[in-house]
RNA sequence: GGGCGGUUAGCUCAGUGGUAGAGCGCUUCGUUUACACCGAAGAUGUCGGGAGUUCGACCCUCUCACCGCCCACCA
């Protein structure tokens, strides 16, 4: 027996156990060895992560698809796994060390620190998997992978070595985005622009506002960014034809001026023509260095004075200008963002922001500060550290992404991979066509260490990229031997090399200390999880995957890179479809964030309403191309829906509605049953079509409407008289049919609400052959030929009649408990037959004490016009006849409105001539029907007035 | 600066070239043998403004306004 109330918290863990025990989600089930595979790789959550709303949505949608296809008989692999999340994880463990007052990362040393990280991973790293299970995720948990697993690491190394050999990975010294907080390079994508607004302003020579160093210091202390500082750079010598003794340049980052090695003006800028001709130089204030004034089109005459200071070591644009004019690159910042020894002594070791203040103040004191203006500009920040990023000159490893992007672009162009919704393809193309070299090295410890080994002193290090140290050494020896004696070679003779090899130390190589960007290993996820580089059966069977389900925020980070790597190493796209879902926001449309305090915890919602309710909510709201603003009231509403289903099942149970194995919905005889099986087919088709098209909301809506609006609201009510009656044959059929429809509901609903449906399924006994053990492995409804027009029409009439009577009862204020008679007049034989056939049902639902037929309508009755018949509720003395008159009057007006609208439309010749036939026909019918209605309603009104 | 999306009932959102929908909320009624996490009935909208295409526009085109997001730039 089912419990009286639906309690998700009691059901869900138990059902999860049953799935686990049965290994229900294992891929490659023997009985499906001939089935078509269906595969999805999970977007691997960070090992540090815990389930948030984004995960909940992402995994619900995947699970809906996976359960749907599993029920359709496919051999499903939903590949689970986690990402090692370089920076995030290293941060977490470092913080933990600090909290426990243990030695720091650097004190521990690399090996010991990594041991601690692994320890941490074993202890707390799988939290999110348990949370995903609570959500109902039907991953093949036996295949869990981790990006730092031995196997996946092997894939990473192989990819790196291969790409390097092909020249697609290279080492380069150029500007990178440097995160001074973590002392690592990060990729362009990991930089977020934060807007800064200044407020302070001052102009040299303004008598109202003499320069006040303290005031400025105060402003700068609050936030040193947000201001444009204009400096005078004195010319090294007077230049004929140029009046001033200085040139004014502007910057938002004054501290970088210490690294200026040039000033650029536009070649066509007449103001500076003389300076260029003379090859003039400026003397860099505070430093004293003479730096050239160069002509470069980079400088924009419209901006400021048209002269721009050039700091090649600390600005991406300046770097390019510097290259063109062979300007010196002077690094004035160290890894922590402090000033180096390459600046005047007074500033050495200062923090960059402290230096900024000092430099502005010092230049002002020298009379070289011309102006400070408040400005709004964006400042690059690290997405993890939230620290201001510095363009910094270092050696890093890069992927030639532009080359790898070519086939990845083509694959989407020719439809091998399709984005859903399609408009995301534009975003993808836009980025891919302008892709920049991808900086993949990170100065961290937690991650895949770069497989490059160095020889020699740091200044002129020679490196060898190989899968392991032995291989690297072999490469080294080979190269040294081949180049021995040649100009610039490491060894003058082969004998020198032999001596080294024979020495006790032998050939010493040092491995690159850097690790790879986390996304580098993520990019291999679709094939590395399946065993690549080995040629595994999984790879053969499940690659390419069927679909990738992910949020738009990682199209660049992840989707694009998987496309590139998949095509490069598998010669095949990693997925056929990419379903891009929205972001989950709060009720007001704001991004959820801890700092805003508007985070809705999916686990709290699961505790309160059950995982099924949360899942259904997310699926129902996942309309394509829109963000989801989550209102918790929706979750409650869908919990109520689950309860409704629960109670419908209880109703069936109480009425001995037992599913019959032999039951064939095509063979039902009773009109009600013929009607409901047709409706079931319609619902099943709608759900199937919705899921096939990734229209989760439509699929969810279709089953919701069917279960509640059709099955519960009407079918179960309509059959009560049969179940309570004594027509045994009808009873037997109806019981079986009720059970069958519920069965279909459970199946159609299972992808969305797996727990409650599995639970109810287990409770439903079946007569005849033993059912399969689990709903999640049962067959998806594939229904056809069940619709019957006559049953639809007949039940439609009953529903219409009952609704109308109920409506009139309420409007006429007839007490809900009062049973009243009903008299039908002017009815066709068919209508009479229908009324008789459903006599008891109609009486029950409309709360009538009898239905009779008469040639003329009784006096003093409320009248309803349905089709050709007039239905009277004789209530003289009970109801207020003037109210009834008003009601009828309103009905007539409404009908007249309908008729006029259609008639007017028809009277326009253009309408009739140019519209398709069915539209014209529709309007003709409207006129006829409305006119008919008006005639009958008017007659009814006359009777009352008479 | 480039691009994308949004603007529909009090709220959160669906929707289609052929007379506007759901959930929640609201009003009234209800102890009908599944369900008050329920049932019945009801109220509520110049579908952001303007122009155009069309026999017909909430839907297509253009334009304006406002909101949001992404990318780029920022001396």
Tab-separated table of N, CA, C and O (backbone and C1' of nucleotides) in Angstrom, chain A residues 616-617 620 634 636-642 644-645 683 687 697-713 745 748-749 752-753, chain B residues 22-24 38-39:
chain	number	residue	atom	x	y	z
A	616	UNK	N	12.079	18.917	-12.177
A	616	UNK	CA	10.972	19.264	-13.067
A	616	UNK	C	10.929	20.771	-13.291
A	616	UNK	O	10.714	21.238	-14.406
A	617	UNK	N	11.169	21.523	-12.225
A	617	UNK	CA	11.172	22.980	-12.343
A	617	UNK	C	12.212	23.424	-13.363
A	617	UNK	O	11.923	24.223	-14.262
A	620	UNK	N	11.239	22.436	-16.861
A	620	UNK	CA	10.080	23.178	-17.339
A	620	UNK	C	10.448	24.613	-17.688
A	620	UNK	O	9.782	25.253	-18.486
A	634	UNK	N	7.920	28.107	-7.799
A	634	UNK	CA	7.729	27.152	-8.887
A	634	UNK	C	8.060	25.746	-8.426
A	634	UNK	O	7.407	24.778	-8.798
A	636	UNK	N	7.844	24.573	-5.464
A	636	UNK	CA	6.751	24.105	-4.619
A	636	UNK	C	5.582	23.631	-5.482
A	636	UNK	O	4.978	22.584	-5.230
A	637	UNK	N	5.293	24.402	-6.515
A	637	UNK	CA	4.207	24.032	-7.421
A	637	UNK	C	4.420	22.659	-8.039
A	637	UNK	O	3.488	21.865	-8.153
A	638	UNK	N	5.658	22.361	-8.398
A	638	UNK	CA	5.911	21.076	-9.031
A	638	UNK	C	6.014	19.954	-8.001
A	638	UNK	O	5.794	18.797	-8.322
A	639	UNK	N	6.343	20.304	-6.764
A	639	UNK	CA	6.230	19.299	-5.702
A	639	UNK	C	4.747	18.902	-5.573
A	639	UNK	O	4.404	17.727	-5.457
A	640	UNK	N	3.887	19.914	-5.647
A	640	UNK	CA	2.459	19.624	-5.580
A	640	UNK	C	2.027	18.710	-6.723
A	640	UNK	O	1.166	17.855	-6.565
A	641	UNK	N	2.658	18.925	-7.838
A	641	UNK	CA	2.356	18.074	-8.998
A	641	UNK	C	2.739	16.619	-8.702
A	641	UNK	O	1.995	15.689	-9.019
A	642	UNK	N	3.886	16.458	-8.064
A	642	UNK	CA	4.316	15.112	-7.702
A	642	UNK	C	3.308	14.483	-6.737
A	642	UNK	O	2.943	13.304	-6.849
A	644	UNK	N	0.226	15.168	-6.588
A	644	UNK	CA	-0.972	14.865	-7.375
A	644	UNK	C	-0.826	13.493	-8.032
A	644	UNK	O	-1.739	12.663	-7.994
A	645	UNK	N	0.314	13.286	-8.612
A	645	UNK	CA	0.570	11.999	-9.259
A	645	UNK	C	0.491	10.865	-8.236
A	645	UNK	O	-0.090	9.801	-8.487
A	683	UNK	N	-0.200	12.847	-25.831
A	683	UNK	CA	0.755	13.339	-24.835
A	683	UNK	C	2.128	12.702	-25.054
A	683	UNK	O	3.159	13.383	-25.012
A	687	UNK	N	5.634	14.677	-25.741
A	687	UNK	CA	6.818	14.571	-24.874
A	687	UNK	C	8.017	14.105	-25.705
A	687	UNK	O	9.105	14.680	-25.633
A	697	UNK	N	11.191	22.344	-21.973
A	697	UNK	CA	10.006	22.966	-21.384
A	697	UNK	C	8.729	22.480	-22.040
A	697	UNK	O	7.713	22.280	-21.380
A	698	UNK	N	8.789	22.253	-23.332
A	698	UNK	CA	7.585	21.773	-24.009
A	698	UNK	C	7.267	20.347	-23.599
A	698	UNK	O	6.108	19.986	-23.387
A	699	UNK	N	8.294	19.534	-23.501
A	699	UNK	CA	8.083	18.150	-23.092
A	699	UNK	C	7.519	18.094	-21.678
A	699	UNK	O	6.551	17.386	-21.406
A	700	UNK	N	8.112	18.875	-20.786
A	700	UNK	CA	7.657	18.888	-19.398
A	700	UNK	C	6.224	19.417	-19.326
A	700	UNK	O	5.376	18.870	-18.616
A	701	UNK	N	5.954	20.459	-20.081
A	701	UNK	CA	4.613	21.041	-20.089
A	701	UNK	C	3.571	20.049	-20.582
A	701	UNK	O	2.457	19.975	-20.047
A	702	UNK	N	3.939	19.276	-21.596
A	702	UNK	CA	2.987	18.328	-22.181
A	702	UNK	C	2.596	17.247	-21.177
A	702	UNK	O	1.428	16.900	-21.038
A	703	UNK	N	3.564	16.727	-20.456
A	703	UNK	CA	3.237	15.642	-19.527
A	703	UNK	C	2.529	16.188	-18.292
A	703	UNK	O	1.639	15.562	-17.729
A	704	UNK	N	2.890	17.405	-17.907
A	704	UNK	CA	2.226	18.054	-16.770
A	704	UNK	C	0.738	18.236	-17.071
A	704	UNK	O	-0.132	17.861	-16.302
A	705	UNK	N	0.490	18.798	-18.216
A	705	UNK	CA	-0.889	19.067	-18.610
A	705	UNK	C	-1.685	17.766	-18.733
A	705	UNK	O	-2.839	17.690	-18.320
A	706	UNK	N	-1.047	16.758	-19.265
A	706	UNK	CA	-1.776	15.508	-19.433
A	706	UNK	C	-2.089	14.864	-18.088
A	706	UNK	O	-3.224	14.461	-17.832
A	707	UNK	N	-1.094	14.767	-17.239
A	707	UNK	CA	-1.304	14.088	-15.959
A	707	UNK	C	-2.346	14.815	-15.121
A	707	UNK	O	-3.282	14.217	-14.595
A	708	UNK	N	-2.161	16.110	-15.014
A	708	UNK	CA	-3.041	16.861	-14.116
A	708	UNK	C	-4.345	17.255	-14.809
A	708	UNK	O	-5.439	16.988	-14.312
A	709	UNK	N	-4.201	17.877	-15.956
A	709	UNK	CA	-5.364	18.468	-16.614
A	709	UNK	C	-6.270	17.475	-17.311
A	709	UNK	O	-7.458	17.746	-17.503
A	710	UNK	N	-5.725	16.361	-17.722
A	710	UNK	CA	-6.551	15.393	-18.451
A	710	UNK	C	-6.821	14.138	-17.609
A	710	UNK	O	-7.970	13.798	-17.319
A	711	UNK	N	-5.763	13.498	-17.206
A	711	UNK	CA	-5.925	12.229	-16.501
A	711	UNK	C	-6.601	12.417	-15.135
A	711	UNK	O	-7.603	11.784	-14.844
A	712	UNK	N	-6.049	13.311	-14.334
A	712	UNK	CA	-6.615	13.506	-12.994
A	712	UNK	C	-7.920	14.292	-13.021
A	712	UNK	O	-8.908	13.889	-12.425
A	713	UNK	N	-7.900	15.432	-13.697
A	713	UNK	CA	-9.074	16.304	-13.656
A	713	UNK	C	-10.296	15.682	-14.318
A	713	UNK	O	-11.415	15.868	-13.855
A	745	UNK	N	2.119	7.330	-17.981
A	745	UNK	CA	2.489	8.594	-17.323
A	745	UNK	C	3.813	8.433	-16.601
A	745	UNK	O	4.684	9.307	-16.663
A	748	UNK	N	6.592	8.428	-19.164
A	748	UNK	CA	6.817	9.726	-19.803
A	748	UNK	C	7.397	10.738	-18.819
A	748	UNK	O	8.108	11.655	-19.203
A	749	UNK	N	7.083	10.533	-17.589
A	749	UNK	CA	7.532	11.463	-16.564
A	749	UNK	C	8.887	11.077	-15.994
A	749	UNK	O	9.568	11.888	-15.362
A	752	UNK	N	12.065	13.200	-16.133
A	752	UNK	CA	12.009	14.429	-15.347
A	752	UNK	C	11.969	14.153	-13.852
A	752	UNK	O	12.598	14.846	-13.068
A	753	UNK	N	11.154	13.173	-13.475
A	753	UNK	CA	10.974	12.867	-12.060
A	753	UNK	C	11.282	11.395	-11.820
A	753	UNK	O	10.372	10.574	-11.652
B	22	A	P	-4.340	29.609	-19.173
B	22	A	O5'	-2.994	28.968	-18.612
B	22	A	C5'	-2.633	27.638	-18.975
B	22	A	C4'	-1.304	27.301	-18.363
B	22	A	C3'	-1.200	27.581	-16.868
B	22	A	O3'	-1.717	26.495	-16.125
B	22	A	C1'	0.694	28.469	-17.961
B	23	G	P	-2.235	26.713	-14.687
B	23	G	O5'	-0.897	26.954	-13.872
B	23	G	C5'	-0.005	25.872	-13.588
B	23	G	C4'	1.187	26.410	-12.841
B	23	G	C3'	0.850	27.231	-11.600
B	23	G	O3'	0.638	26.409	-10.480
B	23	G	C1'	2.403	28.419	-12.907
B	24	C	P	-0.386	26.806	-9.390
B	24	C	O5'	0.322	28.053	-8.716
B	24	C	C5'	1.520	27.887	-7.949
B	24	C	C4'	2.105	29.235	-7.610
B	24	C	C3'	1.165	30.191	-6.881
B	24	C	O3'	1.081	29.903	-5.495
B	24	C	C1'	2.270	31.344	-8.615
B	38	C	P	-2.401	21.569	-4.209
B	38	C	O5'	-3.559	20.752	-4.888
B	38	C	C5'	-3.694	19.348	-4.662
B	38	C	C4'	-5.154	18.982	-4.465
B	38	C	C3'	-6.153	19.715	-5.326
B	38	C	O3'	-6.151	19.229	-6.650
B	38	C	C1'	-6.994	19.589	-3.155
B	39	G	P	-6.499	20.197	-7.822
B	39	G	O5'	-8.072	20.273	-7.700
B	39	G	C5'	-8.836	19.088	-7.839
B	39	G	C4'	-10.283	19.387	-7.579
B	39	G	C3'	-10.860	20.556	-8.342
B	39	G	O3'	-11.167	20.214	-9.674
B	39	G	C1'	-11.526	20.695	-6.103
